[in-house]
Short mmCIF file of C-alpha atoms and ligand atoms in Angstrom, two decimals:
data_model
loop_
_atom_site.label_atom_id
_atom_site.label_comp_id
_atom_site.label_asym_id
_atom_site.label_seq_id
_atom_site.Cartn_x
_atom_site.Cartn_y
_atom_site.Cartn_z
CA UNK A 1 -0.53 12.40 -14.62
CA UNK A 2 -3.65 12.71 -17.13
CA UNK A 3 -4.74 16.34 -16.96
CA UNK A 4 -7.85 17.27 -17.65
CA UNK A 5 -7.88 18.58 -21.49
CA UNK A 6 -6.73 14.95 -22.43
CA UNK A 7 -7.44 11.52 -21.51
CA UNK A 8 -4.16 9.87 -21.49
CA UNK A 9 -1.27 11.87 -20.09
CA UNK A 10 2.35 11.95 -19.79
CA UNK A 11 4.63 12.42 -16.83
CA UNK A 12 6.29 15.79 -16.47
CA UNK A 13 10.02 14.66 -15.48
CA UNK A 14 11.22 11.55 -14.08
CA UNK A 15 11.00 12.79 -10.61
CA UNK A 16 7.14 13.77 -11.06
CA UNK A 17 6.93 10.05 -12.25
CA UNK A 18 9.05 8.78 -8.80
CA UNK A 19 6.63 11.30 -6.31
CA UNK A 20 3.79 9.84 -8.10
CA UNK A 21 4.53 5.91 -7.52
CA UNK A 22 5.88 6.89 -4.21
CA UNK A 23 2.95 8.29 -3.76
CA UNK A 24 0.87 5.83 -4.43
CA UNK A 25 3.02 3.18 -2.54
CA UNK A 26 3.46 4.88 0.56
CA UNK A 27 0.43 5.21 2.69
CA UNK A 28 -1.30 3.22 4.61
CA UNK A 29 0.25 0.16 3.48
CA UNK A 30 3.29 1.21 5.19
CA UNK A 31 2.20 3.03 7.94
CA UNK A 32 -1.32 1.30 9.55
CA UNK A 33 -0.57 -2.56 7.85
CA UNK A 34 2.76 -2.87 7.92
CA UNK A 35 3.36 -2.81 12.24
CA UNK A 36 0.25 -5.03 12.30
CA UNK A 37 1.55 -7.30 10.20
CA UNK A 38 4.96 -7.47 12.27
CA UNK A 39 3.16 -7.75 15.80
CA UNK A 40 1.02 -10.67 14.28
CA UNK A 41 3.82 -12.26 12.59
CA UNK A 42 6.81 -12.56 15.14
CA UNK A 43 8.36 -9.25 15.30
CA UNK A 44 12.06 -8.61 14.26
CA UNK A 45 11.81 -11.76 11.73
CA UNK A 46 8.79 -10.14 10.42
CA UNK A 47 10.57 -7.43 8.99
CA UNK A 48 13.65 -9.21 8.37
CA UNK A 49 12.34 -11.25 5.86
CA UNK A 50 10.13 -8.23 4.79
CA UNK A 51 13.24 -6.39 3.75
CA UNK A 52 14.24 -9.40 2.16
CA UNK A 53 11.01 -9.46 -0.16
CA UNK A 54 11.43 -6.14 -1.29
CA UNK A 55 14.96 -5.90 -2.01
CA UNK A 56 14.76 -9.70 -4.26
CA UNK A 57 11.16 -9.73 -4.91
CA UNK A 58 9.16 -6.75 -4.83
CA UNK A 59 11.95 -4.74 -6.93
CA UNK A 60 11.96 -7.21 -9.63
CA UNK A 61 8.61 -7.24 -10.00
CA UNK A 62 7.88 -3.25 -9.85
CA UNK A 63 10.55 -3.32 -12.82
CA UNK A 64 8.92 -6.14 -15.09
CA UNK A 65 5.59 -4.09 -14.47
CA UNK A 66 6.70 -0.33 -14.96
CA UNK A 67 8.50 -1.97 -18.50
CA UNK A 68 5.46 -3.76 -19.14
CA UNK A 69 3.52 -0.60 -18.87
CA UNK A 70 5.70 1.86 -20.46
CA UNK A 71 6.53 -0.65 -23.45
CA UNK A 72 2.62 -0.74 -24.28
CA UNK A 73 1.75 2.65 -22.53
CA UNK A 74 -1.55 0.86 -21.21
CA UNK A 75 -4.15 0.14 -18.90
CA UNK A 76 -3.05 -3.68 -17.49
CA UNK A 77 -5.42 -5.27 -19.76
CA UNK A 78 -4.60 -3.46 -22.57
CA UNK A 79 -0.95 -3.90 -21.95
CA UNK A 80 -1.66 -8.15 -21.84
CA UNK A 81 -3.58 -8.29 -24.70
CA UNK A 82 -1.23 -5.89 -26.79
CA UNK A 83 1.82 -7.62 -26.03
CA UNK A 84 -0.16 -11.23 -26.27
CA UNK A 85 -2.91 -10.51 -28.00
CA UNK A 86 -5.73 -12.98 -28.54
CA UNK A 87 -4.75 -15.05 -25.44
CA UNK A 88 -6.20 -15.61 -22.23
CA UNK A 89 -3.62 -13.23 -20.48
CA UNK A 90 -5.18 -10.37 -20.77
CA UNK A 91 -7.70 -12.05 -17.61
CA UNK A 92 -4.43 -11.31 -15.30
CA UNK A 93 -5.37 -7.94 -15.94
CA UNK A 94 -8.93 -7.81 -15.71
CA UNK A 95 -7.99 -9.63 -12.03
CA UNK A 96 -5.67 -6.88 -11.32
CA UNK A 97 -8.61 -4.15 -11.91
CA UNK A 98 -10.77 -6.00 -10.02
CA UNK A 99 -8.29 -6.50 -6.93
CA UNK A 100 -7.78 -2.91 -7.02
CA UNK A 101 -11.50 -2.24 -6.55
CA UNK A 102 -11.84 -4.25 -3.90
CA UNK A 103 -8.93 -3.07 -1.89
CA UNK A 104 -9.99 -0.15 -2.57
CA UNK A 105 -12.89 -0.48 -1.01
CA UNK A 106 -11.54 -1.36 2.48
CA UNK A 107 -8.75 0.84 2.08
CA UNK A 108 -11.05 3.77 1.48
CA UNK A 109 -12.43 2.65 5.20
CA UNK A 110 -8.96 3.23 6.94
CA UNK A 111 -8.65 6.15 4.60
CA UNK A 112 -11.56 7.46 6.33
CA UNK A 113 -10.37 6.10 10.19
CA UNK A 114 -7.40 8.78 9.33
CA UNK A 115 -10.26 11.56 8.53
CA UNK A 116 -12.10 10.89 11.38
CA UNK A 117 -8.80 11.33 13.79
CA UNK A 118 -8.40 14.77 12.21
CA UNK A 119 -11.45 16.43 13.28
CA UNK A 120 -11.41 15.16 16.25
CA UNK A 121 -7.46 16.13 17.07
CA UNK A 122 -8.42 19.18 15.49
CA UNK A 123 -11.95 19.14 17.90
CA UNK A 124 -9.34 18.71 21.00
CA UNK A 125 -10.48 15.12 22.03
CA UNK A 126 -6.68 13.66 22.47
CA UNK A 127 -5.43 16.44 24.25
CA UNK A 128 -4.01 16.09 27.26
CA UNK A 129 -1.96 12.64 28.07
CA UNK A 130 -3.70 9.31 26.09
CA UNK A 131 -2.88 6.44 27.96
CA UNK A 132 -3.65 2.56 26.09
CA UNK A 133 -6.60 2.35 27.66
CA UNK A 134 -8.04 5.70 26.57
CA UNK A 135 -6.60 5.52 23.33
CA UNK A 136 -8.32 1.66 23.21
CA UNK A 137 -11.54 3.07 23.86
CA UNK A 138 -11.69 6.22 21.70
CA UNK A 139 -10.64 3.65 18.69
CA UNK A 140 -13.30 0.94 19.58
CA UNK A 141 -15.87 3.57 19.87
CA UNK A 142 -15.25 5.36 17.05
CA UNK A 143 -14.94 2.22 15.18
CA UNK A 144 -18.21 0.57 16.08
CA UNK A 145 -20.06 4.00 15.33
CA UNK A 146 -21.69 3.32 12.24
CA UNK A 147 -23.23 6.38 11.10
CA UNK A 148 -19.18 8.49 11.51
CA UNK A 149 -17.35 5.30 10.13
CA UNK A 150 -19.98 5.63 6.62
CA UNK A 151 -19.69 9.08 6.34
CA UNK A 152 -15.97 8.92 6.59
CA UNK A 153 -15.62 6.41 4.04
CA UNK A 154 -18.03 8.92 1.94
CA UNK A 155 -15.89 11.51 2.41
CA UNK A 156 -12.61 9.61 1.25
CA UNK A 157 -14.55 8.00 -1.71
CA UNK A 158 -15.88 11.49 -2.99
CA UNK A 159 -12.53 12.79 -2.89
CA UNK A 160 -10.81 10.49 -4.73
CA UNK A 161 -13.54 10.18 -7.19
CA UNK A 162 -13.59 14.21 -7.68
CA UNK A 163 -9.96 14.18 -7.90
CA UNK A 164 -9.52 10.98 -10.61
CA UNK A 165 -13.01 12.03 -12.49
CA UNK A 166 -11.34 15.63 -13.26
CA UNK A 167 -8.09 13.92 -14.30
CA UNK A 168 -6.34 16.32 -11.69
CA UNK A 169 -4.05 14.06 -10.21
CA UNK A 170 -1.01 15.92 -11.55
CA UNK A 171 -1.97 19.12 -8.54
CA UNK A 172 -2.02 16.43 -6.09
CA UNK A 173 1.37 15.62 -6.95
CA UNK A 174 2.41 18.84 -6.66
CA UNK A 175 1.18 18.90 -3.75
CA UNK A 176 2.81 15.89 -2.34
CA UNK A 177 5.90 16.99 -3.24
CA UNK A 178 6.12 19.56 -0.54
CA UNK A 179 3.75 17.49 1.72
CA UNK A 180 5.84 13.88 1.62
CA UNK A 181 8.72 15.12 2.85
CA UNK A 182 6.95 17.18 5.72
CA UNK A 183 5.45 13.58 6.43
CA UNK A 184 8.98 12.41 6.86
CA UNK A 185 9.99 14.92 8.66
CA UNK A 186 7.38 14.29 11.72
CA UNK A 187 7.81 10.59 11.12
CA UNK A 188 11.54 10.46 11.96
CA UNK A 189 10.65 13.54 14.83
CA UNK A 190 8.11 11.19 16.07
CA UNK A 191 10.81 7.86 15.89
CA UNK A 192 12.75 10.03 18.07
CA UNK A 193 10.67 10.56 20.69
CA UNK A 194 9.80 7.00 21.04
CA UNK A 195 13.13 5.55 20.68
CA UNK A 196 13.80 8.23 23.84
CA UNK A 197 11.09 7.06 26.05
CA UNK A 198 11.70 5.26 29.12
CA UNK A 199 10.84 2.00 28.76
CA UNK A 200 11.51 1.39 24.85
CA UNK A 201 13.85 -1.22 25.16
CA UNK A 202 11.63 -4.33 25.60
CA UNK A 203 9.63 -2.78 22.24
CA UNK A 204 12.76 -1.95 20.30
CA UNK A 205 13.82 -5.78 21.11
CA UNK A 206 10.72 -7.23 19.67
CA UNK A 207 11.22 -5.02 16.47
CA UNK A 208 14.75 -5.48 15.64
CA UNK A 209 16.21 -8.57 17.47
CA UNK A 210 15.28 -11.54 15.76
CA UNK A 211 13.81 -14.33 17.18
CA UNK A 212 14.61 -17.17 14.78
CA UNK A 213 12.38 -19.42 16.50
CA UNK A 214 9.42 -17.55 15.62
CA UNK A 215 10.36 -17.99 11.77
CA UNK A 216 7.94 -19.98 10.00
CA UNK A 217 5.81 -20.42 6.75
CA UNK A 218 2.89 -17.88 7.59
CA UNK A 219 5.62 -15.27 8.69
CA UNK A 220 7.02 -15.34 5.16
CA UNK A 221 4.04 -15.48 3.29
CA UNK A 222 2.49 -12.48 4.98
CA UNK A 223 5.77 -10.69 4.33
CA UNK A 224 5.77 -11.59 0.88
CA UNK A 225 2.62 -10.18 1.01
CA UNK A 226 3.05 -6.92 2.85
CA UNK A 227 5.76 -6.47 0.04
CA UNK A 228 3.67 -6.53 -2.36
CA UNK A 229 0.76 -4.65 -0.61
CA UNK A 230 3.06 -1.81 0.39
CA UNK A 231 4.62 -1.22 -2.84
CA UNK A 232 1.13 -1.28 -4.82
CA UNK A 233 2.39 -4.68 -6.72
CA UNK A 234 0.43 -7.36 -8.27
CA UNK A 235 -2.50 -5.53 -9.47
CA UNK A 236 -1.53 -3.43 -12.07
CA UNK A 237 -0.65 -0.42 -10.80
CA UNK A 238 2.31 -0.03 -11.51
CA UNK A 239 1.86 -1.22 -14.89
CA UNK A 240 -0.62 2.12 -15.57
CA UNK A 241 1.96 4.59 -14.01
CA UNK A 242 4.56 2.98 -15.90
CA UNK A 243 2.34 3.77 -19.56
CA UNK A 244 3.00 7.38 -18.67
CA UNK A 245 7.05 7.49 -18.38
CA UNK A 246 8.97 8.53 -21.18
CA UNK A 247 11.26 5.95 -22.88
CA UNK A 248 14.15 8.29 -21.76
CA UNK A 249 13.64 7.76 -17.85
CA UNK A 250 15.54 5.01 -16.15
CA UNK A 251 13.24 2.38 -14.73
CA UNK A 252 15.63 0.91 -12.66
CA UNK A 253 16.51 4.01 -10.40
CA UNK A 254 13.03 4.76 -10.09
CA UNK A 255 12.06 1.61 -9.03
CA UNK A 256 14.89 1.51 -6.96
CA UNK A 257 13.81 5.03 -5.49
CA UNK A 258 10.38 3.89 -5.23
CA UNK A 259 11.40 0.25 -2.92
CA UNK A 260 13.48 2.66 -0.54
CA UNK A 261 11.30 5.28 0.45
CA UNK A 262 8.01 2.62 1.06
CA UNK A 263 10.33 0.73 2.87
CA UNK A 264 12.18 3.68 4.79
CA UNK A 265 8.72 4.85 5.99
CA UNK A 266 6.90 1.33 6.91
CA UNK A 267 10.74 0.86 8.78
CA UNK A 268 10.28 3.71 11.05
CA UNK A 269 6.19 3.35 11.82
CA UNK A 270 7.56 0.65 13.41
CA UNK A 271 10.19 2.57 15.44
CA UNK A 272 7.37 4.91 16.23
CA UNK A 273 4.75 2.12 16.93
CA UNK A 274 6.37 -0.42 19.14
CA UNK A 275 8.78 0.88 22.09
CA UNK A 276 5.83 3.61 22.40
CA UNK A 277 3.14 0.14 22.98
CA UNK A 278 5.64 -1.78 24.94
CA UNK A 279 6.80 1.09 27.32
CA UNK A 280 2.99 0.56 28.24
CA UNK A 281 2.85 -0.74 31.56
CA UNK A 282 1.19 -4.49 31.26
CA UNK A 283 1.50 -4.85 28.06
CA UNK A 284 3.90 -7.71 27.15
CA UNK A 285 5.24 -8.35 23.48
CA UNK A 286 5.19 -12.09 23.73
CA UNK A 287 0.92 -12.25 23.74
CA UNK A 288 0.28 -9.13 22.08
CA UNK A 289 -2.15 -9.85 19.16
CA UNK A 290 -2.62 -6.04 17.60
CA UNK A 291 -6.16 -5.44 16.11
CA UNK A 292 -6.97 -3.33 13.05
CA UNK A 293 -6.72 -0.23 15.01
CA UNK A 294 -3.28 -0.96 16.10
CA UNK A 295 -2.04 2.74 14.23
CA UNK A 296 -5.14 4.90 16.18
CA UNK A 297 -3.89 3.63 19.05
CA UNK A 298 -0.52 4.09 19.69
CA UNK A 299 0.08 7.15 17.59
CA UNK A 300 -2.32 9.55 19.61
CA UNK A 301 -0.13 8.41 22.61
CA UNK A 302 2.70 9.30 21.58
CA UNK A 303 1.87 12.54 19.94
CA UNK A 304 0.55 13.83 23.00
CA UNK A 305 4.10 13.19 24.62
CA UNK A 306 5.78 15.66 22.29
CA UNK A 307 5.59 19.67 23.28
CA UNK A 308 3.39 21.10 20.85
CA UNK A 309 1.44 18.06 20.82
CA UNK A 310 -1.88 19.05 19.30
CA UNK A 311 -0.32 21.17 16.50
CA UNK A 312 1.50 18.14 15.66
CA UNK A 313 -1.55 15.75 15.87
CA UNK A 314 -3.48 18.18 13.43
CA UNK A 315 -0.07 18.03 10.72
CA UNK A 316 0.24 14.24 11.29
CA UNK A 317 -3.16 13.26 10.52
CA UNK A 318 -3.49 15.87 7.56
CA UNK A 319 0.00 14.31 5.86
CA UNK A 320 -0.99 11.02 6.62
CA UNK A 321 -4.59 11.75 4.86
CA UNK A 322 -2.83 12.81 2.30
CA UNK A 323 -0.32 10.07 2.32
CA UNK A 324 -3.63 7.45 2.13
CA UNK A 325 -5.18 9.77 -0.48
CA UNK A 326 -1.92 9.64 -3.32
CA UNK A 327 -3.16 5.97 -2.79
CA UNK A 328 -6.39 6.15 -3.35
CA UNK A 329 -6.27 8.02 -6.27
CA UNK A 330 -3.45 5.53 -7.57
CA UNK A 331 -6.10 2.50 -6.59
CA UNK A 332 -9.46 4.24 -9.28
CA UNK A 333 -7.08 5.33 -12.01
CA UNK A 334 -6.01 2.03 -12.65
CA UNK A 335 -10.15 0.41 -13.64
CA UNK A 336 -11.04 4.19 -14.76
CA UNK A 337 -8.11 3.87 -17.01
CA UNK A 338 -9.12 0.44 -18.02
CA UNK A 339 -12.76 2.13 -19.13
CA UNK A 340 -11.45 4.57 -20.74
CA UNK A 341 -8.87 2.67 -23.23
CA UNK A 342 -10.74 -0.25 -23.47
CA UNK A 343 -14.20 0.45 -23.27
CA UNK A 344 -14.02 4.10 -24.85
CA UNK A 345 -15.89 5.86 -21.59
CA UNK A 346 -15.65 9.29 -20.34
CA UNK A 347 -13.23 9.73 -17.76
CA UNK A 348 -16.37 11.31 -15.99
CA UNK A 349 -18.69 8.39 -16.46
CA UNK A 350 -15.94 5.84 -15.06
CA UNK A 351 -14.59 7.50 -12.44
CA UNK A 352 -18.57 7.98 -10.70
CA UNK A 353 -19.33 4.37 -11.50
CA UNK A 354 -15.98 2.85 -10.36
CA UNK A 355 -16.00 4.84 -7.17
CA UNK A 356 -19.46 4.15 -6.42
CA UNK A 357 -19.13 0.69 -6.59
CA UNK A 358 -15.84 0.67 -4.76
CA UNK A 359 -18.23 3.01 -1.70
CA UNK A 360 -20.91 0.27 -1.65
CA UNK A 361 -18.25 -2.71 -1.33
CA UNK A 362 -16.49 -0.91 1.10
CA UNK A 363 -20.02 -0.34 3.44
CA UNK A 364 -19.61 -3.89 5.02
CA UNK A 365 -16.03 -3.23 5.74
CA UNK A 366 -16.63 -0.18 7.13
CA UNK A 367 -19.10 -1.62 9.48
CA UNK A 368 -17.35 -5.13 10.28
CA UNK A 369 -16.06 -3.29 13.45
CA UNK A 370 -18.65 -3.20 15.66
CA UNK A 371 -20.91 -1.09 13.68
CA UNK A 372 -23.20 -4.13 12.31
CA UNK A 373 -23.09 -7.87 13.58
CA UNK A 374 -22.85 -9.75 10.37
CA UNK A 375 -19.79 -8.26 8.85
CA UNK A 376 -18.57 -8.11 12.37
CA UNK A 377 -18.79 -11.74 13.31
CA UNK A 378 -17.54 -12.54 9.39
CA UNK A 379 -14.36 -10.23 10.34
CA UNK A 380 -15.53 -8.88 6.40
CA UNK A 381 -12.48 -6.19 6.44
CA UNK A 382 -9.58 -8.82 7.55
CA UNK A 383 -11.11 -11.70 4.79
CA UNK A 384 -11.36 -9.40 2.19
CA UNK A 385 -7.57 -8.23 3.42
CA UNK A 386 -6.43 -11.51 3.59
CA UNK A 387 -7.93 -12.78 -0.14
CA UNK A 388 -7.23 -9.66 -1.48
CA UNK A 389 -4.42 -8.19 -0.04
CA UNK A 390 -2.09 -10.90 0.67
CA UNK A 391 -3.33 -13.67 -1.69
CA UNK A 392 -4.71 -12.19 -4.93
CA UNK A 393 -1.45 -9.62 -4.87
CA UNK A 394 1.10 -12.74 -4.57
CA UNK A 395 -0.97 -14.78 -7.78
CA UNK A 396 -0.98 -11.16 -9.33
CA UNK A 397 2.93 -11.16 -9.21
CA UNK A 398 3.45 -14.82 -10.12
CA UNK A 399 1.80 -14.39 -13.03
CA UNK A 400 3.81 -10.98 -13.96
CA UNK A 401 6.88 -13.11 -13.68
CA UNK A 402 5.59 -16.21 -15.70
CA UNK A 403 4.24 -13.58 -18.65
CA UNK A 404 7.36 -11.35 -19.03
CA UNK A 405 9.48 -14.86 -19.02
CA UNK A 406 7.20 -17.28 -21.21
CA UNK A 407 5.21 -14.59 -23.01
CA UNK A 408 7.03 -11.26 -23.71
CA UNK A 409 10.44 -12.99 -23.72
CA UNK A 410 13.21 -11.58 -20.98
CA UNK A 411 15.10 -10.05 -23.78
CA UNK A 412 12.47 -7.55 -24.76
CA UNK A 413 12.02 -7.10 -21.72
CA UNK A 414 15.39 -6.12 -21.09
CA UNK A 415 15.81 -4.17 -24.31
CA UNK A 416 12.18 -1.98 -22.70
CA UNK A 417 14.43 -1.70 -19.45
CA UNK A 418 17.75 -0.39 -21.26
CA UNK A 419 16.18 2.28 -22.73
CA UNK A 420 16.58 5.78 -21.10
CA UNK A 421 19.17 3.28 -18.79
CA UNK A 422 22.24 1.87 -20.99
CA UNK A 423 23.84 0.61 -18.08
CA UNK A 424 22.06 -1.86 -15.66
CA UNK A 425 24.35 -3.47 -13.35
CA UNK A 426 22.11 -5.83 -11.60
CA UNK A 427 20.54 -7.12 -15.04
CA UNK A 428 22.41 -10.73 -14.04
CA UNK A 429 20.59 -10.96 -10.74
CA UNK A 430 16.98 -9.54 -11.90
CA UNK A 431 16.89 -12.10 -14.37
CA UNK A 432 17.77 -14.58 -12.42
CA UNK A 433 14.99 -13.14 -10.03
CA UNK A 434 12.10 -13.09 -12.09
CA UNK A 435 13.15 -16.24 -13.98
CA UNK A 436 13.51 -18.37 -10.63
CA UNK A 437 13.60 -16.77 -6.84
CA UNK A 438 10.38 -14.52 -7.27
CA UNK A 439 8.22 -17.23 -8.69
CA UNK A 440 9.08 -19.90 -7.27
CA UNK A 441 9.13 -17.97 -3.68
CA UNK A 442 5.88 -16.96 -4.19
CA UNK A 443 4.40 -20.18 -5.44
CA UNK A 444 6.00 -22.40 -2.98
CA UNK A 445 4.66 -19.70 -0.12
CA UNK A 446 1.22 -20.26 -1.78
CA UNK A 447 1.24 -24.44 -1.41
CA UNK A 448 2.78 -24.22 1.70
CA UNK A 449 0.38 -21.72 2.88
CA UNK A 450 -2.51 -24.08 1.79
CA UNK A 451 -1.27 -27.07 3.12
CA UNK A 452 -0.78 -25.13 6.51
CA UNK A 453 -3.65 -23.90 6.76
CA UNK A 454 -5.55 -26.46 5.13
N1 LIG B 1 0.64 0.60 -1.53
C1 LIG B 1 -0.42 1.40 -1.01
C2 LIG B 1 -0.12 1.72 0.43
O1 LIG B 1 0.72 1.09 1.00
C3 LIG B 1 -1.77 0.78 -1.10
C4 LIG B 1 -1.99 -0.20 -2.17
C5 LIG B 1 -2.10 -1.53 -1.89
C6 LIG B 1 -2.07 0.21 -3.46
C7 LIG B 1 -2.26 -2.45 -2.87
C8 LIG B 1 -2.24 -0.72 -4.44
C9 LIG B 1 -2.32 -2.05 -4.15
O2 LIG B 1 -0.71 2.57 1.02
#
């Protein structure tokens, strides 16, 4: 992306632009939230009507952003107020940089969960066979340690902020363009070996055969949600990557590109996570409420059933730190861009502030696990996960939708989009999507939600 001689940057190619947004959508998103989310939420309707959200919703709003972004090639606020300029718009964005700081925050605490799992694969503490309860144990511990849990979360903060201050993203990429794949490769490996374990049925069930009775309100709205979470949606992301493509890319493939890979990934965490928990003895899917460390749980388990198992514990947890990084980074460009166009700071000068702040907000997170009582009794990681995440991400959307159909005008809109992509088959039903389905989904989901809840 930026490099370091020049603030702003362009994309090298259109697939440098795809690894880049794939980058920063897949992560943790995908591979820690997303099986929460579906053992919270009902299972196999879960991710039914997850599916659902990215294929109708999340994909029409990734376009209207990245077309957004690349008509105005700016920041989110900057891309408001140029398109509407002089109107109250341009607050979406300033919400959008915002959100990102604060997920970043908590983020930047699982971020550092993954670090922490490294050294100590690499320090030999899962080998042999980790059973729930042992896997349990080592989580909780490690969780409610609150001298490791800071220092991780220093550790993840200082590398994004190196990484983002030097305007260096572009080697990460590189990077993750061997690395990503490698990710996948152990991912599906690791799907294998849990699909082939003996007892994976009952786990498999609860992922894949729906349940309809278990359908409800909060299952779609955290869906809607996790949509939106795992494809980095809502905040503005995806308008700043979109600044840097070239008007002779094609949006829709690589948004298209970029809604298939999150999705492919988050789809088989799942196949990894759940016949591995259920082929537990005593545990039964009906009751199971899955905490935050769901992810540290089950994975050390079932790495240390495959041959080779601490070699492959070290490469997981490097990939997926990577994986959680390409996010990371994506989370601070998007306010230190905002500085830096708006507010004419160095990228230096943004970047330190930014990702200070973002350390200090995440300390109470970090140490709502056991490591203090007060954020611990608040829950402080799954509020701010729940406001910011879920909530703030869905009104983020909306009001995409409402300002590329009342403000910008769908036509421009769709001329942005047919550039670099003459032909767009599906320009009928994404118009129809952002006019109608993808607000109204998301508002109704909001009321409803609020009613429910109260
Ligand atoms: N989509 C990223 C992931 O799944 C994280 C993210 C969430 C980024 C929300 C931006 C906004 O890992």
């Amino acid at each position: 992306m930026a490099d370091s001689l020049q603030d702003r940057g362009h994309w090298g190619s259109k697939i440098a632009f795809i690894l880049a947004a794939s980058g920063s959508a897949i992560g943790l998103g995908s591979i820690w939230r997303f099986p929460i989310m579906v053992g919270r939420n009902g299972g196999a309707v879960f991710v039914m009507a997850y599916i659902l959200a990215v294929v109708f919703i999340g994909f029409t709003v990734m376009l209207a952003e990245l077309a957004m972004g690349r008509h105005t090639s700016k920041n989110p606020v900057g891309a408001y107020e140029t398109i509407k300029p002089k109107t109250p718009w341009k607050i979406v964005g300033y919400a959008g940089v915002v959100t990102g700081i604060v997920i970043l925050s908590y983020y930047a605490v699982v971020a550092g969960w993954a670090f922490g799992y490294l050294y100590k694969t690499i320090a030999g503490v899962f080998r042999g066979r980790v059973t729930w309860e042992t896997a349990e144990t080592a989580f909780s511990r490690f969780a409610a340690d609150p001298l490791e849990v800071v220092i991780c979360l220093l550790v993840i903060m200082g590398i994004t902020t190196f990484i983002i201050s030097r305007g260096v993203q572009s080697g990460i990429e590189r990077w993750s363009k061997i690395l990503m794949p490698l990710l996948f490769v152990l991912i599906i490996f690791l799907a294998v070996r849990a699909l082939t374990l003996p007892g994976a049925g009952p786990g498999l069930a609860f992922y894949l055969k729906p349940d309809f009775g278990k359908l409800d309100v909060k299952v779609l709205f955290f869906a809607l949600g996790q949509a939106f979470y795992s494809l980095s949606l809502g905040m503005g992301i995806m308008i700043t990557y979109g600044s840097y493509i070239g008007k002779r890319e094609n949006l829709v493939s690589s948004a298209g590109w970029v809604c298939f890979s999150t999705t492919l990934i988050a789809f088989l965490a799942g196949i990894i996570i759940f016949p591995t928990l259920f082929a537990t003895p005593g545990l039964n899917p009906e009751n199971f409420q899955p905490g935050t460390g769901l992810m540290f749980q089950v994975f050390p388990m079932i790495i240390s059933q495959v041959p080779g198992g601490y070699l492959f514990g070290v490469m997981f947890f490097i990939l997926l730190l990577v994986a959680a990084l390409t996010s990371t980074i994506s989370l601070l460009e998007v306010p230190t861009a905002f500085l830096i166009d708006e507010k004419s700071w160095s990228r230096k000068k943004a970047a330190f502030v930014i990702g200070g702040a973002a350390f200090l907000l995440g300390l109470p997170s970090a140490l709502s696990h056991g490591g203090l009582p007060f954020p611990t009794r608040l829950r402080f990681m799954d509020r701010m996960d729940l406001v910011f995440g879920n909530i703030l991400l869905a009104v983020g959307a909306f009001l995409v939708c409402v300002f590329v159909v009342y403000a910008w005008g769908i036509p421009k809109a769709l001329a942005e989009i047919a550039s670099g992509n003459p032909r767009f088959p599906l320009k009928k039903l994404w118009v129809f999507n952002i006019r109608i389905l993808a607000p109204l989904a998301i508002l109704l989901l909001l009321v409803f939600l609020r009613v429910i809840t109260g």
